[in-house]
Amino acid sequence: MPILAMDTATMVSSVAVADNKKLLAELIVENKLTHSETLLPHVEQVLNMAGAAKDDLEAVAVSIGPGSFTGLRIGLAAAKAIAYGLNIPIIGIPTMEGLAWHYPVPGIRVAGFIDAQKGNVYTAHYKWNGSDFDEVKSIEVVALEDAIKICSELDGPVVAVGDMVSKKMTKLDNLPENLIIPPKHTMMPRAANIAMAGLKKLAAGQVGSVMDMEPIYIRKSEAEVLWEKRQAKLTSSVSQSADTFPGGEGKRRIK
């Protein structure tokens, strides 16, 4: 029986249907339309392309981050709704583990570079063990130049994947000799990779919970950071008013 896979962690929106024998259908789109506009129509389209009905699905696999906060929420919400409605398992795949599936090749390290804003990247490293990928460097947020330096200090070839490779790294000079920049179609997220990783985890019984699964954010969203700054400024302003209010410390006057 096939599984449905989705990746909405970046500007790329991708949906696929696959089983243990082959990739049945896949749709990859990168345009200005939002995932909320395209995802569910693409699910229906890919199921039709694969000749599969919703009731044929055995599980849903979805990219869970890190990546775009909005994209991750849309993808996970859709995956949860489908899994819950069909009463089938849901499988969460870290975005960079999915990216690593571009290169199931012994002897190389696959390094993810996903935009974390303000010159930073989410990064993690994976190696193929012959049947699956091992995480050899856990996910973290670092400056882009630091992530590149980490790769330069490694022995052997490192393949760079992720949206920051096409956004920034292809424009940089003097990249480390061991850092390989692949063609764009083999560096960006795709649902076929999520499907392959999902099939492995499904066979091993490594499924998630519709009620408990959450995106891997790593850092706070920009909205959360700005809200905390405003709250800190407001608290500081109220505290200063209390200290200067006539009649003693601790009294507050709020206009």
PDB file of C-alpha atoms in Angstrom:
ATOM      1  CA  MET A   1       0.000   0.000   0.000  1.00  0.00           C
ATOM      2  CA  PRO A   2       1.277   3.514  -0.780  1.00  0.00           C
ATOM      3  CA  ILE A   3       2.068   6.396   1.527  1.00  0.00           C
ATOM      4  CA  LEU A   4       1.487  10.096   0.973  1.00  0.00           C
ATOM      5  CA  ALA A   5       4.435  12.462   1.558  1.00  0.00           C
ATOM      6  CA  MET A   6       4.599  16.254   1.810  1.00  0.00           C
ATOM      7  CA  ASP A   7       7.348  18.840   2.172  1.00  0.00           C
ATOM      8  CA  THR A   8       6.469  22.510   2.777  1.00  0.00           C
ATOM      9  CA  ALA A   9       9.488  23.526   4.868  1.00  0.00           C
ATOM     10  CA  THR A  10      10.770  26.071   2.313  1.00  0.00           C
ATOM     11  CA  MET A  11       9.412  27.974  -0.701  1.00  0.00           C
ATOM     12  CA  VAL A  12       9.225  24.601  -2.463  1.00  0.00           C
ATOM     13  CA  SER A  13       5.891  22.810  -2.149  1.00  0.00           C
ATOM     14  CA  SER A  14       6.136  19.114  -2.935  1.00  0.00           C
ATOM     15  CA  VAL A  15       3.736  16.178  -2.654  1.00  0.00           C
ATOM     16  CA  ALA A  16       4.417  12.539  -3.555  1.00  0.00           C
ATOM     17  CA  VAL A  17       2.881   9.078  -3.408  1.00  0.00           C
ATOM     18  CA  ALA A  18       5.171   6.047  -3.151  1.00  0.00           C
ATOM     19  CA  ASP A  19       5.190   2.429  -2.085  1.00  0.00           C
ATOM     20  CA  ASN A  20       7.966  -0.049  -1.307  1.00  0.00           C
ATOM     21  CA  LYS A  21       8.480  -0.763  -4.984  1.00  0.00           C
ATOM     22  CA  LYS A  22       8.624   2.694  -6.556  1.00  0.00           C
ATOM     23  CA  LEU A  23       7.745   6.368  -6.599  1.00  0.00           C
ATOM     24  CA  LEU A  24       4.237   6.469  -8.051  1.00  0.00           C
ATOM     25  CA  ALA A  25       3.815  10.224  -8.539  1.00  0.00           C
ATOM     26  CA  GLU A  26       5.352  13.497  -7.426  1.00  0.00           C
ATOM     27  CA  LEU A  27       4.587  17.194  -7.864  1.00  0.00           C
ATOM     28  CA  ILE A  28       7.152  19.913  -7.092  1.00  0.00           C
ATOM     29  CA  VAL A  29       6.292  23.596  -7.337  1.00  0.00           C
ATOM     30  CA  GLU A  30       8.293  26.703  -6.426  1.00  0.00           C
ATOM     31  CA  ASN A  31       6.363  29.905  -7.048  1.00  0.00           C
ATOM     32  CA  LYS A  32       4.830  32.889  -5.253  1.00  0.00           C
ATOM     33  CA  LEU A  33       1.638  31.082  -4.268  1.00  0.00           C
ATOM     34  CA  THR A  34       1.409  30.163  -0.597  1.00  0.00           C
ATOM     35  CA  HIS A  35       1.340  26.570   0.607  1.00  0.00           C
ATOM     36  CA  SER A  36      -2.139  27.158   2.009  1.00  0.00           C
ATOM     37  CA  GLU A  37      -3.357  27.828  -1.547  1.00  0.00           C
ATOM     38  CA  THR A  38      -1.670  24.897  -3.268  1.00  0.00           C
ATOM     39  CA  LEU A  39      -1.055  22.015  -0.859  1.00  0.00           C
ATOM     40  CA  LEU A  40      -4.434  20.267  -0.691  1.00  0.00           C
ATOM     41  CA  PRO A  41      -5.165  20.675  -4.433  1.00  0.00           C
ATOM     42  CA  HIS A  42      -1.723  19.170  -5.085  1.00  0.00           C
ATOM     43  CA  VAL A  43      -2.505  16.239  -2.775  1.00  0.00           C
ATOM     44  CA  GLU A  44      -5.636  15.486  -4.773  1.00  0.00           C
ATOM     45  CA  GLN A  45      -3.756  15.878  -8.060  1.00  0.00           C
ATOM     46  CA  VAL A  46      -0.913  13.564  -7.044  1.00  0.00           C
ATOM     47  CA  LEU A  47      -3.308  10.889  -5.811  1.00  0.00           C
ATOM     48  CA  ASN A  48      -5.039  11.012  -9.207  1.00  0.00           C
ATOM     49  CA  MET A  49      -1.692  10.824 -11.006  1.00  0.00           C
ATOM     50  CA  ALA A  50      -0.721   7.780  -8.929  1.00  0.00           C
ATOM     51  CA  GLY A  51      -4.062   6.097  -9.503  1.00  0.00           C
ATOM     52  CA  ALA A  52      -4.534   5.865  -5.748  1.00  0.00           C
ATOM     53  CA  ALA A  53      -7.586   6.584  -3.631  1.00  0.00           C
ATOM     54  CA  LYS A  54      -7.374   8.188  -0.201  1.00  0.00           C
ATOM     55  CA  ASP A  55      -8.514   4.927   1.366  1.00  0.00           C
ATOM     56  CA  ASP A  56      -5.533   3.151  -0.244  1.00  0.00           C
ATOM     57  CA  LEU A  57      -3.036   5.148   1.823  1.00  0.00           C
ATOM     58  CA  GLU A  58      -1.127   3.324   4.547  1.00  0.00           C
ATOM     59  CA  ALA A  59       0.460   6.383   6.195  1.00  0.00           C
ATOM     60  CA  VAL A  60       1.305  10.071   5.805  1.00  0.00           C
ATOM     61  CA  ALA A  61       4.897  11.302   5.987  1.00  0.00           C
ATOM     62  CA  VAL A  62       5.650  15.009   6.415  1.00  0.00           C
ATOM     63  CA  SER A  63       8.704  17.226   6.719  1.00  0.00           C
ATOM     64  CA  ILE A  64       8.728  18.659  10.256  1.00  0.00           C
ATOM     65  CA  GLY A  65      11.566  21.164  10.083  1.00  0.00           C
ATOM     66  CA  PRO A  66      13.487  23.176  10.695  1.00  0.00           C
ATOM     67  CA  GLY A  67      12.452  25.642   8.026  1.00  0.00           C
ATOM     68  CA  SER A  68       9.775  28.237   7.370  1.00  0.00           C
ATOM     69  CA  PHE A  69       7.562  28.552  10.454  1.00  0.00           C
ATOM     70  CA  THR A  70       4.423  29.132   8.379  1.00  0.00           C
ATOM     71  CA  GLY A  71       5.231  26.430   5.832  1.00  0.00           C
ATOM     72  CA  LEU A  72       5.887  23.853   8.533  1.00  0.00           C
ATOM     73  CA  ARG A  73       2.625  24.621  10.316  1.00  0.00           C
ATOM     74  CA  ILE A  74       0.618  24.330   7.087  1.00  0.00           C
ATOM     75  CA  GLY A  75       2.229  21.036   6.091  1.00  0.00           C
ATOM     76  CA  LEU A  76       1.917  19.445   9.513  1.00  0.00           C
ATOM     77  CA  ALA A  77      -1.685  20.600   9.958  1.00  0.00           C
ATOM     78  CA  ALA A  78      -2.643  19.069   6.605  1.00  0.00           C
ATOM     79  CA  ALA A  79      -0.793  15.826   7.366  1.00  0.00           C
ATOM     80  CA  LYS A  80      -2.458  15.543  10.768  1.00  0.00           C
ATOM     81  CA  ALA A  81      -5.904  16.163   9.304  1.00  0.00           C
ATOM     82  CA  ILE A  82      -5.413  13.491   6.642  1.00  0.00           C
ATOM     83  CA  ALA A  83      -3.932  10.961   9.087  1.00  0.00           C
ATOM     84  CA  TYR A  84      -6.705  11.569  11.615  1.00  0.00           C
ATOM     85  CA  GLY A  85      -9.470  11.462   9.023  1.00  0.00           C
ATOM     86  CA  LEU A  86      -8.219   8.205   7.489  1.00  0.00           C
ATOM     87  CA  ASN A  87      -7.077   6.699  10.817  1.00  0.00           C
ATOM     88  CA  ILE A  88      -3.574   5.974   9.499  1.00  0.00           C
ATOM     89  CA  PRO A  89      -0.123   6.593  11.014  1.00  0.00           C
ATOM     90  CA  ILE A  90       1.728   9.897  10.669  1.00  0.00           C
ATOM     91  CA  ILE A  91       5.512   9.974  10.277  1.00  0.00           C
ATOM     92  CA  GLY A  92       7.598  13.083  10.916  1.00  0.00           C
ATOM     93  CA  ILE A  93      10.829  13.458   8.951  1.00  0.00           C
ATOM     94  CA  PRO A  94      13.368  16.166   9.857  1.00  0.00           C
ATOM     95  CA  THR A  95      13.753  18.406   6.815  1.00  0.00           C
ATOM     96  CA  MET A  96      17.498  17.912   6.533  1.00  0.00           C
ATOM     97  CA  GLU A  97      17.214  14.150   6.837  1.00  0.00           C
ATOM     98  CA  GLY A  98      14.883  14.351   3.865  1.00  0.00           C
ATOM     99  CA  LEU A  99      17.421  16.457   1.977  1.00  0.00           C
ATOM    100  CA  ALA A 100      20.113  13.853   2.659  1.00  0.00           C
ATOM    101  CA  TRP A 101      18.099  11.308   0.658  1.00  0.00           C
ATOM    102  CA  HIS A 102      19.279  13.065  -2.506  1.00  0.00           C
ATOM    103  CA  TYR A 103      22.632  11.324  -1.930  1.00  0.00           C
ATOM    104  CA  PRO A 104      22.411   7.767  -0.522  1.00  0.00           C
ATOM    105  CA  VAL A 105      26.083   7.268  -1.338  1.00  0.00           C
ATOM    106  CA  PRO A 106      28.763   5.683   0.917  1.00  0.00           C
ATOM    107  CA  GLY A 107      31.807   7.759   1.807  1.00  0.00           C
ATOM    108  CA  ILE A 108      30.309  11.253   1.623  1.00  0.00           C
ATOM    109  CA  ARG A 109      28.755  13.534   4.176  1.00  0.00           C
ATOM    110  CA  VAL A 110      25.587  15.456   3.328  1.00  0.00           C
ATOM    111  CA  ALA A 111      25.356  18.865   5.035  1.00  0.00           C
ATOM    112  CA  GLY A 112      22.096  20.765   5.209  1.00  0.00           C
ATOM    113  CA  PHE A 113      21.983  24.559   4.878  1.00  0.00           C
ATOM    114  CA  ILE A 114      18.468  25.930   5.467  1.00  0.00           C
ATOM    115  CA  ASP A 115      17.771  29.642   5.793  1.00  0.00           C
ATOM    116  CA  ALA A 116      17.377  30.682   9.447  1.00  0.00           C
ATOM    117  CA  GLN A 117      17.289  34.438   8.608  1.00  0.00           C
ATOM    118  CA  LYS A 118      19.763  37.234   9.434  1.00  0.00           C
ATOM    119  CA  GLY A 119      22.737  35.430   7.888  1.00  0.00           C
ATOM    120  CA  ASN A 120      22.201  32.253   9.905  1.00  0.00           C
ATOM    121  CA  VAL A 121      21.466  28.708   8.801  1.00  0.00           C
ATOM    122  CA  TYR A 122      19.987  25.581  10.269  1.00  0.00           C
ATOM    123  CA  THR A 123      22.562  22.884   9.683  1.00  0.00           C
ATOM    124  CA  ALA A 124      22.979  19.172  10.314  1.00  0.00           C
ATOM    125  CA  HIS A 125      25.111  16.421   8.763  1.00  0.00           C
ATOM    126  CA  TYR A 126      24.174  12.913   7.625  1.00  0.00           C
ATOM    127  CA  LYS A 127      25.967   9.805   6.328  1.00  0.00           C
ATOM    128  CA  TRP A 128      24.552   6.856   4.411  1.00  0.00           C
ATOM    129  CA  ASN A 129      25.019   3.558   6.276  1.00  0.00           C
ATOM    130  CA  GLY A 130      23.992   1.282   3.434  1.00  0.00           C
ATOM    131  CA  SER A 131      20.286   1.216   4.143  1.00  0.00           C
ATOM    132  CA  ASP A 132      19.465   4.498   5.896  1.00  0.00           C
ATOM    133  CA  PHE A 133      20.992   7.794   7.032  1.00  0.00           C
ATOM    134  CA  ASP A 134      22.780   8.358  10.331  1.00  0.00           C
ATOM    135  CA  GLU A 135      22.780  11.852  11.816  1.00  0.00           C
ATOM    136  CA  VAL A 136      26.453  12.579  12.482  1.00  0.00           C
ATOM    137  CA  LYS A 137      26.021  16.236  13.441  1.00  0.00           C
ATOM    138  CA  SER A 138      22.823  17.290  15.183  1.00  0.00           C
ATOM    139  CA  ILE A 139      20.688  20.223  14.074  1.00  0.00           C
ATOM    140  CA  GLU A 140      21.777  23.673  15.252  1.00  0.00           C
ATOM    141  CA  VAL A 141      21.612  27.332  14.215  1.00  0.00           C
ATOM    142  CA  VAL A 142      24.916  28.979  13.294  1.00  0.00           C
ATOM    143  CA  ALA A 143      26.157  31.792  11.075  1.00  0.00           C
ATOM    144  CA  LEU A 144      26.519  30.727   7.443  1.00  0.00           C
ATOM    145  CA  GLU A 145      30.271  31.322   7.464  1.00  0.00           C
ATOM    146  CA  ASP A 146      30.635  29.135  10.563  1.00  0.00           C
ATOM    147  CA  ALA A 147      28.640  26.321   8.969  1.00  0.00           C
ATOM    148  CA  ILE A 148      30.934  26.464   5.928  1.00  0.00           C
ATOM    149  CA  LYS A 149      34.023  26.472   8.171  1.00  0.00           C
ATOM    150  CA  ILE A 150      32.789  23.349   9.967  1.00  0.00           C
ATOM    151  CA  CYS A 151      32.625  21.582   6.603  1.00  0.00           C
ATOM    152  CA  SER A 152      36.109  22.764   5.628  1.00  0.00           C
ATOM    153  CA  GLU A 153      37.589  21.085   8.702  1.00  0.00           C
ATOM    154  CA  LEU A 154      36.246  17.659   7.766  1.00  0.00           C
ATOM    155  CA  ASP A 155      38.084  14.931   5.897  1.00  0.00           C
ATOM    156  CA  GLY A 156      36.434  13.808   2.686  1.00  0.00           C
ATOM    157  CA  PRO A 157      33.776  15.285   0.415  1.00  0.00           C
ATOM    158  CA  VAL A 158      30.776  17.161   1.812  1.00  0.00           C
ATOM    159  CA  VAL A 159      27.701  17.764  -0.362  1.00  0.00           C
ATOM    160  CA  ALA A 160      25.782  20.949   0.486  1.00  0.00           C
ATOM    161  CA  VAL A 161      21.976  20.833   0.230  1.00  0.00           C
ATOM    162  CA  GLY A 162      19.169  23.229   1.155  1.00  0.00           C
ATOM    163  CA  ASP A 163      17.752  26.582   0.115  1.00  0.00           C
ATOM    164  CA  MET A 164      20.688  28.640   1.417  1.00  0.00           C
ATOM    165  CA  VAL A 165      22.977  26.866  -1.032  1.00  0.00           C
ATOM    166  CA  SER A 166      21.104  28.376  -3.982  1.00  0.00           C
ATOM    167  CA  LYS A 167      20.339  31.675  -2.202  1.00  0.00           C
ATOM    168  CA  LYS A 168      23.850  32.499  -0.995  1.00  0.00           C
ATOM    169  CA  MET A 169      26.511  29.820  -1.378  1.00  0.00           C
ATOM    170  CA  THR A 170      26.458  29.608  -5.161  1.00  0.00           C
ATOM    171  CA  LYS A 171      27.454  33.296  -5.183  1.00  0.00           C
ATOM    172  CA  LEU A 172      30.405  32.893  -2.811  1.00  0.00           C
ATOM    173  CA  ASP A 173      34.042  32.680  -3.897  1.00  0.00           C
ATOM    174  CA  ASN A 174      36.717  30.548  -2.256  1.00  0.00           C
ATOM    175  CA  LEU A 175      34.481  27.820  -0.881  1.00  0.00           C
ATOM    176  CA  PRO A 176      36.392  24.897   0.672  1.00  0.00           C
ATOM    177  CA  GLU A 177      37.688  22.405  -1.878  1.00  0.00           C
ATOM    178  CA  ASN A 178      35.917  19.513  -0.174  1.00  0.00           C
ATOM    179  CA  LEU A 179      32.506  21.262  -0.242  1.00  0.00           C
ATOM    180  CA  ILE A 180      30.488  20.192  -3.264  1.00  0.00           C
ATOM    181  CA  ILE A 181      27.722  22.426  -4.639  1.00  0.00           C
ATOM    182  CA  PRO A 182      25.327  20.166  -6.578  1.00  0.00           C
ATOM    183  CA  PRO A 183      22.838  21.154  -9.317  1.00  0.00           C
ATOM    184  CA  LYS A 184      19.816  22.994  -7.930  1.00  0.00           C
ATOM    185  CA  HIS A 185      17.350  20.183  -8.597  1.00  0.00           C
ATOM    186  CA  THR A 186      19.403  17.941  -6.292  1.00  0.00           C
ATOM    187  CA  MET A 187      19.796  20.418  -3.433  1.00  0.00           C
ATOM    188  CA  MET A 188      16.199  21.479  -2.760  1.00  0.00           C
ATOM    189  CA  PRO A 189      13.527  19.639  -0.726  1.00  0.00           C
ATOM    190  CA  ARG A 190      11.301  17.126  -2.481  1.00  0.00           C
ATOM    191  CA  ALA A 191       8.499  14.943  -1.219  1.00  0.00           C
ATOM    192  CA  ALA A 192       9.942  11.813  -2.861  1.00  0.00           C
ATOM    193  CA  ASN A 193      12.784  11.972  -0.336  1.00  0.00           C
ATOM    194  CA  ILE A 194      10.307  12.340   2.528  1.00  0.00           C
ATOM    195  CA  ALA A 195       8.469   9.304   1.156  1.00  0.00           C
ATOM    196  CA  MET A 196      11.628   7.166   1.044  1.00  0.00           C
ATOM    197  CA  ALA A 197      12.576   8.124   4.598  1.00  0.00           C
ATOM    198  CA  GLY A 198       8.973   7.634   5.689  1.00  0.00           C
ATOM    199  CA  LEU A 199       8.780   4.124   4.251  1.00  0.00           C
ATOM    200  CA  LYS A 200      11.904   3.166   6.214  1.00  0.00           C
ATOM    201  CA  LYS A 201      10.470   4.476   9.474  1.00  0.00           C
ATOM    202  CA  LEU A 202       7.074   2.906   8.839  1.00  0.00           C
ATOM    203  CA  ALA A 203       8.687  -0.501   8.325  1.00  0.00           C
ATOM    204  CA  ALA A 204      10.566  -0.040  11.602  1.00  0.00           C
ATOM    205  CA  GLY A 205       7.403   0.987  13.441  1.00  0.00           C
ATOM    206  CA  GLN A 206       8.743   4.509  14.037  1.00  0.00           C
ATOM    207  CA  VAL A 207       5.507   6.464  13.685  1.00  0.00           C
ATOM    208  CA  GLY A 208       4.304   9.576  15.457  1.00  0.00           C
ATOM    209  CA  SER A 209       1.131  10.758  17.126  1.00  0.00           C
ATOM    210  CA  VAL A 210      -1.412  13.053  15.500  1.00  0.00           C
ATOM    211  CA  MET A 211      -2.033  14.632  18.903  1.00  0.00           C
ATOM    212  CA  ASP A 212       1.579  15.173  19.955  1.00  0.00           C
ATOM    213  CA  MET A 213       3.696  15.742  16.835  1.00  0.00           C
ATOM    214  CA  GLU A 214       5.193  19.238  16.655  1.00  0.00           C
ATOM    215  CA  PRO A 215       7.463  20.997  14.146  1.00  0.00           C
ATOM    216  CA  ILE A 216      11.186  21.236  14.846  1.00  0.00           C
ATOM    217  CA  TYR A 217      11.630  25.004  15.141  1.00  0.00           C
ATOM    218  CA  ILE A 218      15.073  25.200  16.883  1.00  0.00           C
ATOM    219  CA  ARG A 219      14.746  28.973  17.310  1.00  0.00           C
ATOM    220  CA  LYS A 220      11.900  31.349  18.109  1.00  0.00           C
ATOM    221  CA  SER A 221       9.954  32.959  15.299  1.00  0.00           C
ATOM    222  CA  GLU A 222      10.545  36.630  14.472  1.00  0.00           C
ATOM    223  CA  ALA A 223       7.044  37.418  15.779  1.00  0.00           C
ATOM    224  CA  GLU A 224       7.891  35.824  19.144  1.00  0.00           C
ATOM    225  CA  VAL A 225      11.191  37.703  19.363  1.00  0.00           C
ATOM    226  CA  LEU A 226       9.506  41.047  18.632  1.00  0.00           C
ATOM    227  CA  TRP A 227       6.715  40.334  21.131  1.00  0.00           C
ATOM    228  CA  GLU A 228       9.247  39.525  23.866  1.00  0.00           C
ATOM    229  CA  LYS A 229      11.150  42.736  23.102  1.00  0.00           C
ATOM    230  CA  ARG A 230       7.958  44.786  23.367  1.00  0.00           C
ATOM    231  CA  GLN A 231       7.030  43.060  26.628  1.00  0.00           C
ATOM    232  CA  ALA A 232      10.496  43.708  28.067  1.00  0.00           C
ATOM    233  CA  LYS A 233      10.288  47.380  27.041  1.00  0.00           C
ATOM    234  CA  LEU A 234       6.828  47.711  28.584  1.00  0.00           C
ATOM    235  CA  THR A 235       7.964  46.051  31.822  1.00  0.00           C
ATOM    236  CA  SER A 236      10.978  48.345  31.993  1.00  0.00           C
ATOM    237  CA  SER A 237       8.795  51.422  31.406  1.00  0.00           C
ATOM    238  CA  VAL A 238       6.324  50.415  34.142  1.00  0.00           C
ATOM    239  CA  SER A 239       9.179  49.694  36.557  1.00  0.00           C
ATOM    240  CA  GLN A 240      10.726  53.121  35.939  1.00  0.00           C
ATOM    241  CA  SER A 241       7.350  54.789  36.509  1.00  0.00           C
ATOM    242  CA  ALA A 242       6.977  52.975  39.828  1.00  0.00           C
ATOM    243  CA  ASP A 243      10.441  54.023  40.972  1.00  0.00           C
ATOM    244  CA  THR A 244       9.827  57.712  40.219  1.00  0.00           C
ATOM    245  CA  PHE A 245       6.235  57.921  41.504  1.00  0.00           C
ATOM    246  CA  PRO A 246       6.027  60.219  44.549  1.00  0.00           C
ATOM    247  CA  GLY A 247       5.149  58.509  47.784  1.00  0.00           C
ATOM    248  CA  GLY A 248       7.511  55.610  47.840  1.00  0.00           C
ATOM    249  CA  GLU A 249       9.005  52.759  45.854  1.00  0.00           C
ATOM    250  CA  GLY A 250       6.701  50.022  44.658  1.00  0.00           C
ATOM    251  CA  LYS A 251       3.693  52.221  43.848  1.00  0.00           C
ATOM    252  CA  ARG A 252       2.750  52.376  40.198  1.00  0.00           C
ATOM    253  CA  ARG A 253       0.937  54.990  38.171  1.00  0.00           C
ATOM    254  CA  ILE A 254      -0.389  53.755  34.830  1.00  0.00           C
ATOM    255  CA  LYS A 255      -1.844  56.355  32.523  1.00  0.00           C
TER     256      LYS A 255
END
